[in-house]
Coordinates of C-alpha atoms and ligand atoms in Angstrom, one line a residue:
Chain A
M140 CA 2.6 20.2 -20.8
R141 CA 0.1 18.0 -23.1
L142 CA -2.9 15.9 -21.6
L143 CA -1.0 12.7 -22.5
T144 CA 1.6 13.9 -20.3
H145 CA -0.6 14.6 -17.4
N146 CA -2.3 11.1 -18.5
M147 CA 1.2 9.4 -16.9
L148 CA 1.7 11.2 -14.5
V149 CA 1.1 10.1 -10.6
S150 CA 1.6 12.3 -7.3
N151 CA 4.7 11.2 -5.5
A152 CA 3.8 13.4 -2.5
K153 CA 4.9 11.6 0.6
G154 CA 2.8 8.4 1.4
V155 CA 0.8 8.7 -1.4
S156 CA 0.3 5.4 -3.0
E157 CA 0.0 5.1 -6.5
A158 CA -3.7 4.2 -6.6
E159 CA -4.2 6.9 -4.3
G160 CA -2.7 9.9 -6.3
Y161 CA -3.9 8.9 -9.8
P162 CA -5.4 10.8 -11.4
L163 CA -3.7 14.4 -10.8
A164 CA -6.8 17.0 -10.7
L165 CA -5.8 19.5 -13.6
E166 CA -6.6 23.0 -13.1
V167 CA -6.0 25.3 -16.4
T168 CA -5.9 29.0 -16.3
E169 CA -4.2 29.3 -19.9
H170 CA -3.8 26.8 -22.4
R171 CA -3.8 26.9 -26.0
R172 CA -4.6 24.7 -28.9
E173 CA -2.1 23.6 -31.9
E174 CA -3.6 21.7 -34.4
T175 CA -1.6 18.2 -35.2
E176 CA -2.2 15.7 -38.1
F177 CA -4.9 13.1 -37.0
D178 CA -4.9 9.3 -38.0
V179 CA -6.9 7.0 -36.8
E180 CA -4.4 3.9 -36.3
T181 CA -2.0 5.9 -34.6
T182 CA -4.6 7.5 -31.9
R183 CA -6.0 4.0 -31.5
K184 CA -2.3 3.0 -30.9
T185 CA -1.7 5.4 -28.5
M186 CA -5.0 4.6 -26.5
E187 CA -3.9 1.0 -25.8
T188 CA -1.7 3.3 -22.9
V189 CA -3.8 5.8 -22.4
K190 CA -6.2 5.6 -18.8
Y191 CA -9.7 6.8 -20.6
D192 CA -11.3 8.0 -17.5
A193 CA -7.9 9.9 -16.7
L194 CA -8.2 11.7 -20.0
R195 CA -11.8 12.6 -19.6
G196 CA -11.6 14.2 -16.3
A197 CA -8.3 16.2 -17.8
A198 CA -10.2 17.3 -21.1
R199 CA -13.3 19.0 -19.0
A200 CA -10.4 21.5 -17.8
V201 CA -9.9 22.4 -21.2
A202 CA -13.5 22.5 -22.3
I203 CA -13.6 19.3 -24.0
D204 CA -16.2 16.9 -23.2
L205 CA -15.7 13.4 -24.2
P206 CA -18.4 10.5 -23.8
E207 CA -18.2 8.3 -20.8
V208 CA -17.5 5.2 -22.6
Y209 CA -14.7 5.2 -25.1
D210 CA -15.0 3.1 -28.1
G211 CA -12.2 2.6 -30.6
D212 CA -14.2 1.8 -33.3
D213 CA -15.8 5.3 -33.4
A214 CA -13.6 7.8 -36.0
D215 CA -15.4 10.9 -34.9
L216 CA -14.7 9.9 -30.9
L217 CA -11.2 9.3 -31.5
R218 CA -10.5 12.8 -33.5
K219 CA -12.0 14.2 -30.4
V220 CA -9.1 12.0 -28.4
H221 CA -6.6 12.9 -30.6
E222 CA -7.8 16.6 -29.7
A223 CA -7.7 16.3 -26.1
L224 CA -4.4 14.2 -26.1
C225 CA -2.1 16.1 -28.3
D226 CA -3.3 19.6 -29.5
V227 CA -3.7 21.0 -26.5
H228 CA -1.2 22.6 -24.4
V229 CA -1.4 24.0 -20.8
I230 CA 0.5 26.6 -20.4
E231 CA -0.5 28.0 -16.8
G232 CA -2.2 25.9 -14.2
C233 CA -1.7 23.6 -11.5
L234 CA -1.7 19.7 -10.8
V235 CA -3.4 18.6 -7.3
C236 CA -2.5 15.6 -5.9
P237 CA -6.2 14.1 -4.9
K238 CA -4.8 12.4 -1.8
S239 CA -2.8 14.9 -0.2
G240 CA -3.6 18.5 -1.9
R241 CA -0.3 18.9 -2.4
R242 CA -0.1 21.5 -5.3
F243 CA 2.5 21.0 -8.6
P244 CA 2.4 24.6 -10.5
I245 CA 2.2 24.6 -14.5
N246 CA 4.3 27.3 -15.4
N247 CA 5.6 28.5 -18.9
G248 CA 4.0 25.0 -20.0
I249 CA 6.3 23.3 -17.9
P250 CA 4.5 21.2 -14.6
N251 CA 6.9 21.0 -11.4
L252 CA 6.5 17.5 -9.5
L253 CA 9.7 18.1 -7.9
L254 CA 9.3 17.8 -4.2
H255 CA 10.9 19.9 -1.5
E256 CA 13.3 18.5 0.6
D257 CA 11.5 18.9 3.7
E258 CA 8.5 16.8 1.7
L259 CA 10.7 13.8 1.3
Chain B
M41 CA 8.1 4.1 -50.3
A42 CA 11.0 2.5 -48.9
A43 CA 13.3 4.6 -50.9
Q44 CA 11.7 7.7 -49.3
A45 CA 12.0 6.2 -46.3
S46 CA 15.6 5.6 -46.1
A47 CA 16.7 8.9 -47.8
E48 CA 14.6 10.5 -44.3
D49 CA 16.8 7.9 -42.7
A50 CA 19.7 8.9 -44.0
K51 CA 19.2 12.9 -42.8
L52 CA 18.6 11.8 -39.4
D53 CA 21.9 9.4 -39.6
G54 CA 24.4 11.3 -38.0
W55 CA 22.1 14.7 -37.1
V56 CA 22.0 16.4 -34.2
P57 CA 19.7 19.3 -33.7
S58 CA 20.4 22.5 -33.9
L59 CA 21.3 24.4 -30.9
D60 CA 21.8 27.7 -32.3
H61 CA 19.3 29.5 -29.8
A62 CA 21.6 28.3 -27.1
T63 CA 24.2 30.5 -25.6
F64 CA 27.4 30.6 -23.0
V65 CA 24.5 31.5 -20.7
D66 CA 22.9 28.3 -20.9
W67 CA 25.9 26.1 -20.8
N68 CA 26.9 27.3 -17.7
R69 CA 24.1 26.0 -16.3
V70 CA 22.8 23.2 -18.7
Y71 CA 25.1 20.2 -19.9
E72 CA 26.5 20.9 -23.4
P73 CA 26.0 18.0 -25.8
S74 CA 29.1 15.8 -25.8
E75 CA 30.8 12.1 -27.1
D76 CA 27.8 10.4 -24.5
T77 CA 25.3 12.2 -26.2
F78 CA 26.4 11.5 -29.3
L79 CA 27.0 7.7 -28.6
L80 CA 23.2 7.6 -27.5
L81 CA 21.8 9.6 -30.5
D82 CA 23.7 6.7 -32.5
A83 CA 22.3 3.9 -30.5
L84 CA 19.0 5.4 -31.2
F85 CA 19.1 5.6 -34.6
A86 CA 20.4 1.9 -35.1
D87 CA 17.1 1.0 -32.8
R88 CA 14.6 3.2 -35.2
A89 CA 12.4 0.4 -35.9
A90 CA 11.6 -0.6 -32.6
L91 CA 11.4 3.0 -31.1
R92 CA 9.1 4.0 -34.0
A93 CA 6.5 1.2 -32.8
S94 CA 6.5 2.7 -29.4
R95 CA 3.8 4.7 -28.0
A96 CA 5.1 6.4 -24.8
I97 CA 8.9 7.6 -24.7
V98 CA 10.5 9.4 -22.3
E99 CA 14.2 10.8 -21.5
I100 CA 14.9 11.4 -18.1
G101 CA 17.7 14.2 -17.9
P102 CA 17.6 16.3 -21.4
G103 CA 19.7 18.7 -20.3
S104 CA 20.0 21.0 -23.2
G105 CA 16.9 18.6 -25.1
V106 CA 19.2 17.1 -28.0
V107 CA 18.3 13.7 -27.2
A108 CA 14.5 14.7 -26.6
T109 CA 14.3 16.3 -30.1
Y110 CA 16.1 13.3 -31.8
L111 CA 13.7 10.9 -30.5
A112 CA 10.5 13.0 -31.2
K113 CA 12.2 13.6 -35.1
L114 CA 13.1 9.8 -35.3
T115 CA 10.0 8.3 -34.0
R116 CA 7.6 11.2 -35.6
N117 CA 6.0 10.8 -32.2
S118 CA 6.3 13.2 -29.0
V119 CA 8.0 12.4 -26.3
L120 CA 8.3 13.3 -22.6
A121 CA 11.5 14.9 -21.0
V122 CA 11.9 15.0 -17.6
D123 CA 15.1 17.0 -15.7
I124 CA 15.6 18.1 -12.3
N125 CA 17.5 20.9 -13.2
E126 CA 15.3 24.2 -13.9
A127 CA 17.4 25.9 -16.6
A128 CA 17.6 22.2 -18.7
C129 CA 14.3 22.1 -18.7
A130 CA 13.7 25.9 -20.1
L131 CA 16.2 24.9 -22.7
T132 CA 14.8 21.5 -23.4
M133 CA 11.7 23.6 -24.3
R134 CA 13.5 25.7 -26.4
T135 CA 15.3 23.2 -28.5
A136 CA 12.4 21.2 -29.1
E137 CA 10.7 24.2 -30.2
A138 CA 13.4 25.4 -32.4
N139 CA 13.7 22.0 -34.4
G140 CA 10.2 21.6 -34.1
A141 CA 9.9 18.6 -32.3
R142 CA 7.1 17.6 -30.0
V143 CA 8.5 17.4 -26.5
D144 CA 7.1 17.7 -23.1
V145 CA 8.9 18.9 -20.5
M146 CA 8.2 18.4 -16.8
R147 CA 10.5 19.1 -14.0
G148 CA 10.8 16.1 -11.5
D149 CA 13.1 13.5 -9.8
L150 CA 13.5 10.6 -12.1
C151 CA 10.5 8.6 -12.6
G152 CA 9.2 9.3 -9.5
A153 CA 5.7 10.8 -10.7
L154 CA 5.3 8.3 -13.9
R155 CA 2.3 5.7 -13.2
S156 CA 3.4 2.3 -13.6
Y157 CA 3.7 0.2 -16.8
S158 CA 3.4 3.8 -18.6
V159 CA 6.6 3.4 -20.8
D160 CA 7.2 2.2 -23.9
A161 CA 10.8 3.8 -24.6
L162 CA 12.6 5.2 -21.2
V163 CA 16.1 6.8 -21.9
F164 CA 18.6 8.3 -19.9
N165 CA 22.0 10.0 -20.1
P166 CA 22.9 10.0 -16.3
P167 CA 25.3 12.0 -14.0
Y168 CA 27.5 9.1 -14.6
V169 CA 31.2 10.6 -13.4
P170 CA 32.5 9.2 -10.1
T171 CA 32.9 11.7 -7.4
D172 CA 32.4 12.2 -3.7
D173 CA 28.8 11.4 -2.7
E174 CA 28.4 15.1 -1.3
E175 CA 28.5 16.4 -4.8
V176 CA 25.3 14.3 -5.4
G177 CA 21.8 16.2 -5.0
G178 CA 21.8 19.2 -6.2
A179 CA 20.0 20.8 -9.2
G180 CA 22.2 22.8 -11.0
I181 CA 25.2 22.0 -13.6
E182 CA 27.2 19.6 -11.3
A183 CA 23.3 17.6 -11.3
S184 CA 24.7 16.4 -14.8
W185 CA 28.1 14.6 -14.3
A186 CA 28.3 14.4 -10.9
G187 CA 27.6 10.5 -10.0
G188 CA 29.0 9.9 -6.7
R189 CA 30.9 6.4 -5.6
N190 CA 31.2 4.4 -8.9
G191 CA 29.2 6.8 -10.6
R192 CA 26.3 4.9 -9.8
R193 CA 24.3 7.3 -6.9
V194 CA 21.8 8.4 -9.3
L195 CA 21.2 5.6 -11.8
D196 CA 20.9 2.9 -8.8
R197 CA 18.2 5.7 -7.6
L198 CA 16.1 5.2 -11.0
L199 CA 17.0 1.4 -11.2
P200 CA 14.4 0.1 -9.1
H201 CA 11.6 2.2 -11.1
V202 CA 13.1 1.2 -14.5
A203 CA 11.1 -2.2 -14.1
R204 CA 7.9 -0.4 -12.2
V205 CA 7.1 1.8 -15.4
L206 CA 8.3 0.1 -18.4
A207 CA 5.2 -1.1 -20.1
P208 CA 5.0 -5.1 -21.1
A209 CA 7.0 -4.4 -24.4
G210 CA 9.3 -1.2 -22.8
R211 CA 12.9 -1.1 -23.3
F212 CA 15.4 0.9 -21.6
Y213 CA 18.6 2.8 -22.8
V214 CA 21.3 4.0 -21.0
V215 CA 24.8 5.5 -21.3
C216 CA 27.5 4.2 -19.0
V217 CA 30.9 4.4 -18.5
A218 CA 33.6 1.5 -17.5
E219 CA 33.7 3.0 -13.7
N220 CA 30.1 2.1 -13.5
D221 CA 30.5 -1.5 -13.4
P222 CA 27.7 -2.2 -16.7
A223 CA 28.0 -5.9 -15.7
S224 CA 26.5 -5.1 -12.4
I225 CA 23.8 -2.8 -13.7
V226 CA 23.1 -6.0 -16.2
S227 CA 22.7 -8.5 -13.4
Y228 CA 20.4 -6.0 -11.1
L229 CA 18.2 -5.7 -13.6
R230 CA 18.1 -9.6 -14.9
A231 CA 16.8 -10.1 -11.2
R232 CA 13.9 -7.7 -12.2
G233 CA 12.9 -9.3 -15.3
L234 CA 14.9 -7.2 -17.7
T235 CA 17.5 -8.6 -20.1
G236 CA 20.3 -5.9 -21.0
E237 CA 23.2 -5.9 -23.4
T238 CA 26.1 -3.5 -24.4
V239 CA 24.5 -2.1 -28.3
L240 CA 27.0 0.4 -28.8
R241 CA 30.4 1.1 -26.9
R242 CA 33.2 4.0 -28.1
R243 CA 35.9 5.7 -26.1
A244 CA 36.3 9.0 -26.1
R245 CA 39.1 10.6 -24.5
N246 CA 39.7 9.1 -21.1
E247 CA 36.1 7.7 -20.8
A248 CA 35.0 3.9 -21.9
L249 CA 31.4 4.8 -22.9
S250 CA 28.8 2.2 -23.5
V251 CA 24.9 2.2 -23.8
L252 CA 22.9 -0.4 -22.5
R253 CA 19.7 -1.3 -24.1
F254 CA 17.5 -3.5 -21.9
V255 CA 14.0 -5.2 -22.4
R256 CA 11.2 -7.5 -20.5
A257 CA 12.6 -11.1 -20.5
A258 CA 10.1 -13.1 -22.2
P259 CA 8.4 -15.2 -19.6
S260 CA 9.7 -18.8 -19.6
Ligands
LIG528 C1 24.8 13.9 -18.5 S1 23.6 14.9 -18.2 C2 22.8 14.7 -19.8 C3 22.4 15.5 -21.1 C4 21.5 15.2 -22.1 N1 20.8 14.4 -22.4 C5 22.6 14.5 -23.0 O1 22.7 13.4 -23.4 O2 23.4 15.8 -23.4 C6 22.5 14.3 -17.2 C7 21.3 15.2 -17.1 O3 20.3 14.2 -16.1 C8 20.1 15.5 -15.3 N2 19.9 14.7 -14.0 C9 20.3 14.7 -13.1 N3 20.1 14.1 -12.0 C10 18.4 14.0 -12.0 C11 17.4 13.1 -11.4 N4 17.6 13.0 -10.1 N5 16.1 13.8 -12.2 C12 15.8 14.3 -13.4 N6 17.1 14.3 -14.2 C13 18.2 14.3 -13.5 C14 20.8 16.4 -15.4 O4 20.6 17.4 -14.9 C15 21.4 16.9 -16.9 O5 20.8 17.5 -17.3

């Protein structure tokens, strides 16, 4: 799971609203990096739909420090943002609902957001 | 440049990602690409310009992963693929890797775990075969085709989410058959601000297949 995906995910635990269930806390026990081509324009475009604060929080879990404020004109920042969004893969870990504490495991790079029948 | 681009496009026209890594064990648990799959690939190829302008691309129900992989190659972007079937998730991951495509895989139920306005292009080839309602609701191979009444049970659970998750310039592609009553899908989403039309149609064996495309209606 890339952090780009984490940025789109919201807790679907019962009784949790979207505002309460976003962003999911990220716990990482194993991750890897795979460098991909960086392009300033593409990253800037991608950032139009990314929630920066959520990305910043998630990036911290993989030891990438992003500044408090996003600046789309800062090429160095954009490179770092690109690395965080696209190059990091969380292999093992957990996504945690900030409201209910429901834990969604990430195994073999695949997060499981499926709720059990008794949770619906 | 233009000539180069079209040579690249020519390679993608009618191309199907390799599934050489899959065996009969996989096809006992995961939907094997069929005419509906190929029709969807053709519709996506035809819309490549708009898809390449998309930022976030999501496929619901990737099955073998061919469509998600194709989309990632077509757009040179990454794609998020969400399936309820664990075996489909694993195979989608392998298919993306075997073809060098950037696909993230997640196990989940439809769009329930996606935040609002986060998706630029949403793609779904749903379980559309009319069956008894009792056959719907599993997470195995039957989830790839069992559509319940009118083949609409699963799609109808997704439809209310489509208008929620699509970004303002978002689009939605869905495969259906005549029994699904495509006109009523169009009118349901029209009431939620999306304009739909049939972009591709094909008859395959006993199925009258089509691909519908929806975009947000311009505010009038
Ligand atoms: C007709 S198959 C399409 C597979 C592949 N996209 C293709 O075109 O060949 C439908 C897929 O939707 C998945 N599916 C069914 N119900 C789902 C749900 N509620 N959430 C996510 N995926 C679902 C099935 O597991 C299956 O992989």
